[in-house]
Structure formats: C-alpha cells, structure tokens
Short mmCIF file of C-alpha atoms and ligand atoms in Angstrom, two decimals:
data_model
loop_
_atom_site.label_atom_id
_atom_site.label_comp_id
_atom_site.label_asym_id
_atom_site.label_seq_id
_atom_site.Cartn_x
_atom_site.Cartn_y
_atom_site.Cartn_z
CA MET A 1 0.24 -0.13 -0.02
CA SER A 2 1.16 3.25 -1.13
CA LYS A 3 2.31 5.90 2.02
CA LYS A 4 0.48 8.63 2.93
CA VAL A 5 2.18 12.07 2.94
CA PHE A 6 0.46 15.20 4.62
CA ILE A 7 2.30 18.60 3.83
CA GLU A 8 1.78 21.44 6.10
CA THR A 9 3.12 25.07 4.73
CA TYR A 10 3.93 28.06 6.77
CA GLY A 11 5.22 31.35 5.20
CA CYS A 12 5.51 33.13 1.68
CA GLN A 13 4.38 32.08 -1.59
CA MET A 14 8.01 30.09 -2.51
CA ASN A 15 7.54 28.01 0.05
CA VAL A 16 3.28 27.11 -1.34
CA SER A 17 5.28 26.42 -4.68
CA ASP A 18 7.60 24.17 -3.00
CA SER A 19 5.23 22.24 -1.13
CA GLU A 20 3.16 22.04 -4.71
CA ARG A 21 6.59 20.70 -6.25
CA MET A 22 7.27 18.46 -3.75
CA ALA A 23 3.74 17.07 -3.80
CA THR A 24 4.17 16.34 -7.22
CA ILE A 25 7.88 14.62 -7.13
CA LEU A 26 6.34 12.39 -4.18
CA ALA A 27 3.03 11.46 -5.82
CA LYS A 28 5.06 10.37 -9.10
CA GLU A 29 7.15 8.35 -6.72
CA GLY A 30 4.11 6.52 -5.57
CA PHE A 31 3.09 8.28 -2.26
CA GLN A 32 -0.56 9.28 -1.73
CA ILE A 33 -0.92 12.98 -0.78
CA VAL A 34 -3.66 13.41 2.03
CA GLU A 35 -5.05 16.38 3.37
CA ASP A 36 -5.88 15.21 6.76
CA GLU A 37 -2.88 14.91 9.26
CA ARG A 38 -4.88 11.95 11.35
CA GLU A 39 -4.67 9.91 8.22
CA ALA A 40 -0.91 10.32 7.09
CA ASP A 41 2.21 7.96 7.68
CA ILE A 42 4.64 10.73 7.16
CA VAL A 43 4.35 14.24 7.82
CA LEU A 44 6.12 17.02 6.53
CA LEU A 45 6.66 20.50 7.79
CA ASN A 46 7.43 23.09 4.87
CA THR A 47 8.52 25.95 7.56
CA CYS A 48 9.23 29.85 7.68
CA SER A 49 11.71 31.46 9.67
CA VAL A 50 11.12 35.18 8.87
CA ARG A 51 10.30 36.11 11.75
CA GLU A 52 10.36 34.49 15.42
CA LYS A 53 6.82 34.09 15.90
CA ALA A 54 6.69 32.21 12.88
CA GLU A 55 9.16 29.93 13.81
CA ASN A 56 8.27 29.13 17.09
CA LYS A 57 5.39 27.79 15.66
CA ILE A 58 6.84 25.25 14.37
CA TYR A 59 8.89 24.18 17.63
CA ALA A 60 4.89 23.87 19.35
CA ARG A 61 3.80 22.55 16.48
CA VAL A 62 6.61 19.16 16.18
CA GLY A 63 5.50 18.86 20.08
CA GLN A 64 1.81 18.54 19.17
CA ILE A 65 2.28 16.28 16.47
CA ARG A 66 4.32 13.77 18.22
CA ARG A 67 1.98 13.92 21.22
CA ARG A 68 -0.84 13.22 18.69
CA ARG A 69 0.96 10.70 16.58
CA ARG A 70 4.16 8.91 18.41
CA ASN A 71 4.93 6.55 15.18
CA VAL A 72 3.99 9.09 12.41
CA ILE A 73 7.33 9.77 10.20
CA LEU A 74 8.20 13.60 10.77
CA GLY A 75 10.11 15.82 8.69
CA ILE A 76 11.42 19.51 8.26
CA SER A 77 11.31 21.27 5.29
CA GLY A 78 12.02 25.07 4.10
CA CYS A 79 13.50 28.01 6.13
CA VAL A 80 13.91 26.85 9.37
CA ALA A 81 15.22 23.45 8.16
CA GLN A 82 17.84 24.85 5.83
CA LEU A 83 18.92 27.25 8.73
CA GLU A 84 19.28 25.03 11.46
CA GLY A 85 19.94 21.92 9.28
CA GLU A 86 21.63 19.09 11.59
CA GLU A 87 21.44 20.66 15.05
CA LEU A 88 17.46 20.66 14.68
CA PHE A 89 17.87 16.42 15.46
CA ASP A 90 19.00 17.74 18.75
CA ARG A 91 16.62 20.19 19.73
CA PHE A 92 13.83 17.77 18.41
CA SER A 93 15.13 14.64 20.69
CA GLY A 94 13.68 11.84 22.80
CA LYS A 95 9.61 12.49 22.65
CA ASN A 96 9.60 15.21 20.21
CA SER A 97 12.13 13.63 17.94
CA ILE A 98 12.08 14.26 14.11
CA ASP A 99 13.01 11.80 11.05
CA PHE A 100 14.22 13.98 8.02
CA ILE A 101 15.45 17.36 7.26
CA ILE A 102 15.52 18.76 3.71
CA GLY A 103 17.08 22.13 3.00
CA THR A 104 15.25 24.60 0.42
CA ARG A 105 17.54 23.96 -2.27
CA ALA A 106 17.22 19.76 -2.16
CA THR A 107 13.29 19.96 -2.76
CA ASP A 108 13.80 17.75 -5.72
CA ARG A 109 15.44 14.77 -3.78
CA ILE A 110 12.24 14.61 -1.18
CA ALA A 111 11.43 11.36 -2.65
CA LYS A 112 15.09 10.06 -1.97
CA VAL A 113 14.87 11.29 1.49
CA ILE A 114 11.70 9.81 2.88
CA ASN A 115 12.52 6.85 1.00
CA SER A 116 15.56 6.00 3.06
CA VAL A 117 13.70 6.92 6.23
CA ILE A 118 10.90 4.14 5.13
CA ARG A 119 12.71 1.79 3.09
CA GLU A 120 15.87 1.45 4.46
CA GLY A 121 15.35 2.12 7.74
CA LYS A 122 17.80 5.26 8.23
CA THR A 123 17.09 7.50 10.93
CA LYS A 124 17.98 11.46 11.36
CA VAL A 125 18.25 11.85 7.47
CA ILE A 126 19.30 15.08 6.20
CA ASP A 127 19.95 16.88 2.82
CA ASN A 128 20.70 20.20 2.92
CA HIS A 129 23.10 20.36 -0.33
CA GLU A 130 22.67 22.60 -3.22
CA ARG A 131 20.82 21.60 -6.10
CA GLU A 132 22.44 19.54 -8.87
CA ASP A 133 20.31 21.88 -11.86
CA TYR A 134 17.90 24.07 -12.13
CA PRO A 135 14.79 22.45 -9.78
CA GLU A 136 11.86 21.42 -11.62
CA LEU A 137 9.33 23.98 -12.27
CA SER A 138 6.01 21.88 -13.51
CA PHE A 139 3.45 20.33 -10.87
CA ASP A 140 0.08 18.82 -10.58
CA LEU A 141 -2.66 21.38 -10.81
CA ASN A 142 -4.52 18.33 -8.62
CA LEU A 143 -2.04 19.27 -5.94
CA SER A 144 -1.72 22.58 -5.67
CA HIS A 145 -3.30 25.44 -4.35
CA SER A 146 -5.23 26.51 -6.74
CA LYS A 147 -6.27 24.93 -10.07
CA CYS A 148 -6.66 28.62 -12.04
CA VAL A 149 -4.04 30.37 -10.27
CA ALA A 150 -0.62 28.97 -10.29
CA PHE A 151 2.83 30.21 -8.65
CA LEU A 152 5.73 30.35 -11.15
CA PRO A 153 9.03 30.44 -9.53
CA ILE A 154 11.56 32.83 -11.80
CA ILE A 155 14.05 33.58 -9.61
CA GLU A 156 15.16 32.13 -6.24
CA GLY A 157 17.51 33.30 -3.00
CA CYS A 158 19.05 36.89 -2.79
CA ASN A 159 21.80 38.92 -2.77
CA LYS A 160 20.60 41.76 -1.37
CA PHE A 161 21.64 41.25 2.62
CA CYS A 162 19.22 44.08 4.30
CA THR A 163 20.27 43.74 7.95
CA TYR A 164 17.15 42.65 9.50
CA CYS A 165 16.57 39.60 7.13
CA ILE A 166 17.01 36.18 7.21
CA VAL A 167 16.31 35.18 3.67
CA PRO A 168 19.84 35.56 2.15
CA PHE A 169 20.61 32.43 4.96
CA SER A 170 17.83 30.65 4.43
CA ARG A 171 17.57 30.48 0.56
CA GLY A 172 21.36 31.40 -0.27
CA ARG A 173 22.19 33.17 -3.29
CA GLU A 174 20.28 34.47 -6.06
CA VAL A 175 19.82 32.07 -8.90
CA SER A 176 17.39 32.89 -11.97
CA PHE A 177 16.02 30.32 -13.60
CA PRO A 178 16.31 30.07 -17.65
CA PRO A 179 13.64 31.84 -19.76
CA ARG A 180 13.22 28.77 -21.90
CA LEU A 181 12.16 26.41 -18.71
CA ILE A 182 9.73 29.32 -17.48
CA LEU A 183 8.06 29.89 -20.57
CA GLN A 184 7.83 26.11 -20.63
CA GLN A 185 5.91 26.13 -18.09
CA ALA A 186 3.82 28.96 -18.32
CA ARG A 187 2.70 27.31 -21.54
CA GLN A 188 1.51 24.07 -19.90
CA LEU A 189 -0.11 26.47 -17.39
CA VAL A 190 -2.05 27.82 -19.90
CA SER A 191 -2.92 25.01 -21.77
CA GLN A 192 -4.34 23.37 -18.65
CA ASN A 193 -6.83 26.13 -17.80
CA VAL A 194 -5.01 28.62 -15.60
CA LYS A 195 -5.95 31.74 -15.96
CA GLU A 196 -3.71 33.67 -13.90
CA ILE A 197 0.28 33.32 -13.29
CA HIS A 198 2.05 34.76 -10.50
CA LEU A 199 5.93 35.00 -11.54
CA ILE A 200 7.41 35.02 -7.77
CA GLY A 201 10.90 35.21 -6.45
CA GLN A 202 12.18 37.19 -3.27
CA ASN A 203 13.42 39.68 -5.75
CA VAL A 204 11.90 39.09 -8.81
CA ASN A 205 13.13 42.37 -10.50
CA SER A 206 17.02 41.61 -9.95
CA TYR A 207 16.26 38.55 -12.12
CA ARG A 208 19.31 38.20 -14.68
CA PRO A 209 19.64 34.62 -16.12
CA ARG A 210 22.55 33.28 -17.70
CA GLU A 211 20.78 32.36 -20.58
CA MET A 212 19.97 36.03 -21.86
CA GLN A 213 19.96 35.05 -25.58
CA ASP A 214 16.58 33.53 -25.12
CA LEU A 215 15.04 37.03 -24.19
CA GLU A 216 17.12 38.91 -26.71
CA LYS A 217 14.19 39.12 -29.29
CA PHE A 218 12.14 40.44 -26.51
CA LYS A 219 12.00 44.62 -26.13
CA GLY A 220 12.25 45.75 -22.21
CA ALA A 221 14.94 47.82 -20.58
CA THR A 222 15.91 44.77 -18.03
CA PRO A 223 16.02 41.05 -18.16
CA PHE A 224 12.99 41.47 -15.55
CA SER A 225 11.06 43.42 -18.16
CA LYS A 226 11.49 41.14 -21.43
CA LEU A 227 10.90 38.39 -19.26
CA LEU A 228 7.62 39.98 -18.51
CA ARG A 229 7.00 40.96 -21.67
CA MET A 230 7.83 37.28 -23.09
CA VAL A 231 5.03 35.59 -21.03
CA ALA A 232 2.67 38.22 -21.74
CA GLU A 233 3.01 37.32 -25.39
CA LEU A 234 2.13 34.12 -24.68
CA SER A 235 -1.49 33.45 -26.41
CA GLY A 236 -4.12 32.09 -23.88
CA CYS A 237 -2.23 33.62 -21.23
CA GLU A 238 -5.13 35.54 -19.42
CA ARG A 239 -3.57 37.39 -16.38
CA ILE A 240 0.18 37.43 -15.33
CA LYS A 241 1.32 39.34 -11.51
CA PHE A 242 4.41 39.49 -10.16
CA THR A 243 6.02 39.74 -6.35
CA THR A 244 8.03 40.64 -4.63
CA SER A 245 9.67 43.81 -6.37
CA PHE A 246 12.82 45.52 -4.76
CA PRO A 247 12.71 49.08 -5.03
CA ARG A 248 16.28 49.77 -6.28
CA ASP A 249 16.01 47.43 -9.01
CA PHE A 250 12.46 48.03 -9.70
CA HIS A 251 12.71 50.01 -13.42
CA PRO A 252 10.25 52.33 -14.97
CA ASP A 253 9.97 49.82 -17.64
CA ILE A 254 8.31 47.48 -15.59
CA VAL A 255 5.71 50.29 -15.59
CA SER A 256 5.59 50.32 -19.65
CA ALA A 257 5.31 47.01 -19.88
CA ILE A 258 2.10 46.85 -17.56
CA GLU A 259 0.71 49.60 -19.71
CA GLU A 260 1.51 47.56 -23.00
CA TYR A 261 -0.30 44.20 -22.23
CA ASP A 262 -3.60 43.89 -21.02
CA ASN A 263 -2.84 40.35 -19.64
CA LEU A 264 -0.24 42.35 -17.06
CA CYS A 265 -2.17 42.63 -14.03
CA ASN A 266 -2.07 46.13 -12.64
CA TRP A 267 -0.94 45.54 -9.19
CA VAL A 268 2.93 46.27 -7.61
CA HIS A 269 4.17 45.09 -4.40
CA LEU A 270 7.12 47.22 -3.39
CA PRO A 271 8.01 46.76 0.39
CA VAL A 272 9.36 50.13 1.43
CA GLN A 273 10.32 48.77 5.05
CA SER A 274 10.42 52.65 6.42
CA GLY A 275 10.29 56.63 5.42
CA SER A 276 13.42 57.40 7.46
CA ASP A 277 16.85 57.51 5.24
CA ARG A 278 18.79 56.85 8.42
CA VAL A 279 16.57 53.78 9.20
CA LEU A 280 16.52 52.60 5.47
CA LYS A 281 20.25 53.03 5.44
CA LEU A 282 20.76 51.03 9.01
CA MET A 283 18.52 48.33 6.83
CA ARG A 284 21.09 48.62 4.00
CA ARG A 285 17.98 48.92 1.78
CA GLY A 286 20.37 50.28 -0.75
CA HIS A 287 17.27 53.17 -1.43
CA THR A 288 15.97 56.77 0.01
CA LYS A 289 12.62 58.07 0.28
CA ASP A 290 13.08 59.93 -2.36
CA ALA A 291 14.68 57.37 -4.86
CA TYR A 292 11.27 54.91 -3.54
CA MET A 293 8.56 58.09 -3.96
CA LYS A 294 10.25 58.30 -7.65
CA ARG A 295 9.28 54.68 -8.38
CA VAL A 296 5.94 55.20 -6.66
CA GLU A 297 4.88 58.60 -8.87
CA ARG A 298 5.74 56.57 -11.79
CA ILE A 299 3.03 53.79 -10.71
CA LYS A 300 0.73 56.53 -9.65
CA SER A 301 0.75 58.65 -12.83
CA SER A 302 0.41 55.03 -15.13
CA LYS A 303 -2.79 55.75 -17.25
CA LYS A 304 -3.34 52.21 -15.98
CA MET A 305 -5.02 52.19 -12.17
CA ILE A 306 -2.26 50.22 -10.80
CA ALA A 307 -2.79 49.28 -6.83
CA LEU A 308 0.24 49.82 -4.94
CA THR A 309 0.81 47.47 -2.14
CA THR A 310 4.17 47.30 0.86
CA ASP A 311 5.67 45.85 3.55
CA ILE A 312 6.66 47.72 6.35
CA ILE A 313 8.49 47.05 9.78
CA VAL A 314 8.38 49.42 12.83
CA GLY A 315 10.61 49.45 16.26
CA PHE A 316 13.74 48.65 13.93
CA PRO A 317 17.20 48.79 16.21
CA GLY A 318 17.51 52.52 16.84
CA GLU A 319 14.10 53.95 15.10
CA THR A 320 13.23 56.76 17.05
CA GLU A 321 9.96 58.56 17.11
CA GLN A 322 10.95 60.73 14.32
CA ASP A 323 12.11 58.24 12.17
CA PHE A 324 8.71 56.69 12.66
CA MET A 325 6.60 59.65 12.08
CA GLN A 326 8.54 59.73 8.62
CA THR A 327 7.42 56.53 8.00
CA VAL A 328 3.66 57.70 9.00
CA GLU A 329 3.77 60.66 6.48
CA LEU A 330 5.17 58.38 3.60
CA VAL A 331 2.67 55.91 4.34
CA GLU A 332 0.29 59.08 3.95
CA GLN A 333 1.74 60.13 0.55
CA CYS A 334 1.83 57.01 -1.04
CA GLU A 335 -1.95 56.13 -0.47
CA PHE A 336 -1.01 52.52 -0.89
CA HIS A 337 -4.14 50.01 -1.38
CA HIS A 338 -2.20 47.77 1.43
CA ALA A 339 0.25 47.48 3.75
CA TYR A 340 1.75 44.70 5.54
CA ILE A 341 3.32 46.11 8.88
CA PHE A 342 5.49 43.97 10.76
CA LYS A 343 6.92 44.56 14.51
CA TYR A 344 10.97 44.34 14.26
CA SER A 345 11.85 40.84 15.07
CA PRO A 346 15.21 39.91 15.65
CA ARG A 347 17.04 37.04 13.64
CA PRO A 348 19.53 35.16 14.78
CA GLY A 349 22.45 35.61 12.50
CA THR A 350 21.66 39.07 10.75
CA PRO A 351 23.37 42.23 10.75
CA ALA A 352 20.94 43.70 12.25
CA ALA A 353 20.58 41.08 15.54
CA GLU A 354 24.65 40.51 15.99
CA GLN A 355 25.69 44.40 15.71
CA MET A 356 22.76 46.57 17.01
CA THR A 357 20.77 46.69 19.95
CA ASP A 358 17.22 45.97 20.02
CA SER A 359 16.78 49.08 21.05
CA VAL A 360 12.79 49.77 20.92
CA PRO A 361 10.57 48.00 23.62
CA PRO A 362 7.96 45.52 23.02
CA GLU A 363 5.06 47.72 24.11
CA GLU A 364 6.69 50.81 22.12
CA LYS A 365 6.99 48.71 18.68
CA THR A 366 3.15 47.55 19.71
CA ARG A 367 2.19 51.63 20.23
CA ARG A 368 3.79 51.90 16.36
CA PHE A 369 2.46 49.14 14.92
CA LEU A 370 -1.18 50.14 16.07
CA TYR A 371 -1.04 53.57 15.07
CA LEU A 372 0.33 53.17 11.33
CA GLU A 373 -2.10 50.36 11.26
CA SER A 374 -4.91 53.06 12.14
CA ILE A 375 -3.69 55.63 9.89
CA GLN A 376 -3.23 53.23 6.87
CA LYS A 377 -6.74 51.82 7.63
CA LYS A 378 -8.23 55.10 7.00
CA ILE A 379 -6.39 55.56 4.01
CA GLN A 380 -7.12 52.23 2.66
CA ALA A 381 -10.90 52.65 3.48
CA LYS A 382 -11.08 55.83 1.39
CA ILE A 383 -9.43 53.65 -1.55
CA TRP A 384 -11.51 50.80 -1.45
CA GLN A 385 -14.78 53.20 -0.67
CA SER A 386 -14.07 54.61 -4.62
CA TYR A 387 -14.86 51.02 -6.04
CA VAL A 388 -17.96 50.82 -4.76
CA GLY A 389 -20.51 51.11 -7.55
CA SER A 390 -17.77 50.28 -10.08
CA GLU A 391 -17.67 46.78 -12.14
CA LYS A 392 -14.63 44.20 -11.58
CA LEU A 393 -13.33 41.15 -13.29
CA VAL A 394 -13.14 38.64 -11.10
CA LEU A 395 -11.09 35.52 -11.25
CA VAL A 396 -13.43 33.09 -9.53
CA GLU A 397 -11.75 30.83 -7.53
CA GLY A 398 -13.59 28.90 -5.20
CA LYS A 399 -16.22 29.02 -2.28
CA SER A 400 -15.61 31.25 -0.11
CA LYS A 401 -13.87 29.60 3.57
CA LYS A 402 -16.27 32.25 5.48
CA ASN A 403 -19.34 32.09 3.83
CA PRO A 404 -19.73 28.51 1.59
CA ASN A 405 -23.21 30.59 -0.25
CA GLN A 406 -20.48 32.76 -1.68
CA LEU A 407 -17.44 32.67 -3.99
CA THR A 408 -14.47 34.37 -3.95
CA GLY A 409 -11.85 35.66 -5.90
CA HIS A 410 -9.45 38.15 -6.96
CA THR A 411 -9.91 41.45 -9.20
CA THR A 412 -6.66 41.99 -11.73
CA CYS A 413 -5.78 44.78 -8.75
CA ASN A 414 -5.51 41.50 -6.12
CA LYS A 415 -8.27 42.73 -4.29
CA VAL A 416 -10.25 39.98 -2.77
CA VAL A 417 -13.91 39.76 -4.08
CA ASN A 418 -17.03 37.71 -2.61
CA PHE A 419 -20.11 37.20 -3.83
CA GLU A 420 -22.95 34.87 -4.44
CA GLY A 421 -23.05 32.77 -7.75
CA ASP A 422 -23.00 29.09 -9.25
CA GLU A 423 -20.23 26.93 -8.02
CA ARG A 424 -19.60 25.81 -12.00
CA LEU A 425 -18.39 29.66 -12.44
CA VAL A 426 -15.38 28.19 -10.77
CA GLY A 427 -12.20 29.01 -13.03
CA GLN A 428 -13.76 32.04 -14.93
CA ILE A 429 -13.30 35.22 -14.98
CA VAL A 430 -16.48 37.07 -14.34
CA LYS A 431 -18.11 41.17 -14.40
CA VAL A 432 -19.15 41.66 -10.69
CA LYS A 433 -20.53 44.52 -9.15
CA ILE A 434 -18.69 45.96 -6.34
CA LEU A 435 -21.86 46.62 -3.56
CA GLU A 436 -19.58 47.01 -0.35
CA ALA A 437 -15.81 47.18 0.84
CA LYS A 438 -14.74 45.68 3.97
CA ASN A 439 -12.06 46.09 6.14
CA ASN A 440 -10.18 43.84 3.44
CA SER A 441 -12.32 42.10 0.95
CA PHE A 442 -15.22 43.64 -1.10
CA LEU A 443 -18.96 42.13 -1.39
CA GLY A 444 -20.06 42.13 -4.79
CA ARG A 445 -22.81 41.09 -7.00
CA LEU A 446 -22.29 39.31 -10.19
CA VAL A 447 -23.42 41.23 -13.45
N1 5AD B 1 11.73 41.46 11.60
C1 5AD B 1 10.48 42.14 11.09
N2 5AD B 1 9.61 41.75 9.44
C2 5AD B 1 10.52 41.28 8.78
N3 5AD B 1 10.71 41.04 7.38
C3 5AD B 1 11.42 40.47 7.03
N4 5AD B 1 12.92 39.99 8.02
C4 5AD B 1 12.09 40.99 9.16
C5 5AD B 1 12.34 40.90 10.39
N5 5AD B 1 13.37 40.56 10.92
C6 5AD B 1 9.29 41.75 6.76
C7 5AD B 1 9.39 42.73 6.06
C8 5AD B 1 9.69 41.55 4.59
C9 5AD B 1 8.48 40.78 4.94
C10 5AD B 1 8.55 40.13 4.12
O1 5AD B 1 8.66 40.17 5.85
O2 5AD B 1 9.08 43.47 5.86
O3 5AD B 1 9.47 42.29 3.53
FE1 SF4 B 2 9.45 32.71 5.35
FE2 SF4 B 2 11.21 33.91 3.88
FE3 SF4 B 2 11.39 31.38 4.06
FE4 SF4 B 2 9.41 32.55 2.70
S1 SF4 B 2 11.70 32.88 2.41
S2 SF4 B 2 9.17 30.80 4.04
S3 SF4 B 2 8.74 34.42 3.82
S4 SF4 B 2 11.72 32.89 5.76
#
C-alpha cells in the first residue's frame, strides 16, 4: 500500500510553490498526498523563519504532532530546516524527535530522502545540499493551492542582505531560472486552463539569467521586463502578476510593460520598510525615501490604475519617534491599497541582530504598529470605498471559506471579492459589481 504524506506549509508563496512541487514528486514516486493529518504515515512541515513568531510556531507544532502521533514519520523542510540543519535533530530529541530534514535547495530530492527513512530504515536523514540542476518547475495542478491560479518561480534566493533579513541565509544566493524553462512551464499552465500566473521570487526584478540569448527578441530595459513581455505574449495567458519587487531594481520599464499588455495585471507590491533615510541606511536597503517616491510617482502616474501595496517594519533597532513619524508621513503620501506592517523581530545571524541593539521596547513596537495600522486603515478605507458601484473582472477561485454560499476571487489589482454565484463559475473570469468595501475584501454581485 502506498504511504500517505501530509504536507503543512508556512510562510510565503515560495514555500507554497515548493510544497506543490514536492507533492508532485512524491505522488510520481508512488506516495499518496492526503489532506488530513490523522491519515498520514508521513508528515512534512514546510517551515518559515522570517520572524521569530513563525519559527516558534514550528517548535510548538512538532510537539503537538508527536503527542498525537508517536509513530508518524516526521520531517522538516523550508527555511527553518535550511538554517538550523543538523542541530534540529538535537533540538527535537526523545519524545519529540524528527526523522528527516530537507533544505530549501534539496526539494527535488524529497522522495529520495523519505525513501531512505522508510525503505532503508535510516534515522535522522538530512539533505541540505545545493541543487544539482535547475529545479523542476512543473507540478500537478491537482496537488496545488488552486486550479486556476499558479505560482511560477523565476528566481530563488537573495543577494541583498538587508540587515534584518534571514532570507539570504535560508534561501541562499540568487539564481535566476532559464527563460526557456519558465516559458515552457507557463505554456503548460495555460494549456491546463490556468487563468492567472504569478511569477514569484524574493526579488523578481533582480532577475538575471545566464541564458540571456533566450530573451534577446523581447523589448525591455532589464531582463525582468523582457521576461514580463515574453510571458505576456504567450497566447491564452489571461493574467500575469508578479511579486516581490525590490525598490532599487524596480525599473520604470516594468510600468511601461504593464501599460502595453492587457494581461499584465495592475498591481505592484513594492516593500518600502521605512520612511526614514537614516533607518533605511541602517537596514541597508539601498534606496532613500526620495528614490522610493520616484518609483511610486511612475506607478501612480500610469494611464492604467495600478494598485500599490507594501511591507513596513516598525521598531527597527535605533528607530526614533522622529524616524517612525517619517514612515507615517510616507504612508500618508503613498496611499497604499494595502500595507503589511510588522514589528521588528531580531533574527539570529543577521547583522541587525548581531551588531545592533533591539532598542525599541515591545510595548513601543506595539504602539507604533497600532498607530501606523490605524492610519493605513483610514487611507485604505477611502481607496476601497471608491470602488463601490464599479464593475470589476474577478477570477473565480472557489467557494468562500467564511461563507459557503459565496464564491471568492481576485480582481486584476489583487483585491478579494466575495459574491453569490454558482460553483460552476469556478475557473472563469466574470464581471462583478462592487457593493460594499469590507476591511480586506469586497462584497459584490454578479453582473
Ligand atoms: N522582522 C520583522 N519583519 C521582517 N520582515 C523580514 N524580516 C523581518 C524581521 N526580522 C518583513 C519585511 C519583508 C516581509 C516579507 O517580512 O517587511 O518585506
Ligand atoms: Fe519565510 Fe522568507 Fe523563507 Fe518565505 S523565504 S518561508 S517568508 S523566511
């Protein structure tokens, strides 16, 4: 009988994508992927370590699984696995032991690792080595997070080394995948009726493949904007989104590409992190507030209405009230459609954690977080309110989780819209009239 594997995913879209591709490899090797942890012979936790909270969740979760299922085979992949490596075997010992560890660049070898545990009876198996080749980009849509929206990694890793960030350590140096492989996978997705492709990577606009000749025939000021045009020209590809963009490498030609192609969606996620030049320098972001604002002006002055979203960290080491107020001011100026706000969390091994004092007390971080959130909420409410009465194209992605009578999907500007409708509409792009703006979604009516 085939062994059953349950995969639980934490963190960003890259992790979701890695899980989808690991599930595909395992299914090909004869494993059965299950959605209920209780049925599983093997549990794989695909982990995130971007903030301390995310990492702590994993430690609690291992204990919980072991209490419930003493004999299940338990493995850890993702960022925590890559960072901690073998030390995880010591951390989880005795009653809470784990059986295997698979690093962020070893995902293609997941079946081999699990087989050495179950077939060869090995204990404590670890593979956290480099890739042997580019990763396999294809995956089985039946094992993915959606049948009509697909994540397609174009670059992995990060060379930026922002001082607070663990990603360069957990995901390694930047590697851009060959345009040929990306196009091949995009074609396959379109032929399988996928309506929306998300080109993903920690810094998509740092895309710089070795195989530049494949992009020569496409217009564009940077390899990434050439790649965008390459995918946009693929016939039948209805929607393309991309995330995340790094401000310093965000060339205005990206906006030009969005303007040229209807299928390049009107949404840009451009994390600013802070509105203070002093803090930006301490973060080693490589951009000033003014440089960021220039990018924003190009996005906002586009003839296409482009929704801008961002990430912000409050309470970075040494952030004064004055620095913080500069972030507040920037938020007021930029009018983000959404902002993910985080309290600074020291990550072991990063320059900020090792060389700077986590000087902002927790209560003060919370106060800044809540204050900035309240400002953003007001700005956001006004923007979202302006959608009410308009008609938007929505890709129907499934039943709403909160209300099974409703369907849910996204606009091209990446906003969630819930509305009543027949489940047979799933996978189609439909016109919806926006009736009401909620905090982070719209209520609409099928037109
Ligand atoms: N503390 C708090 N937030 C962080 N982020 C990354 N590292 C940290 C950290 N150490 C946030 C950044 C990034 C997002 C994915 O997570 O805002 O853009
Ligand atoms: Fe978390 Fe960053 Fe790893 Fe994604 S890349 S899983 S956000 S630590």
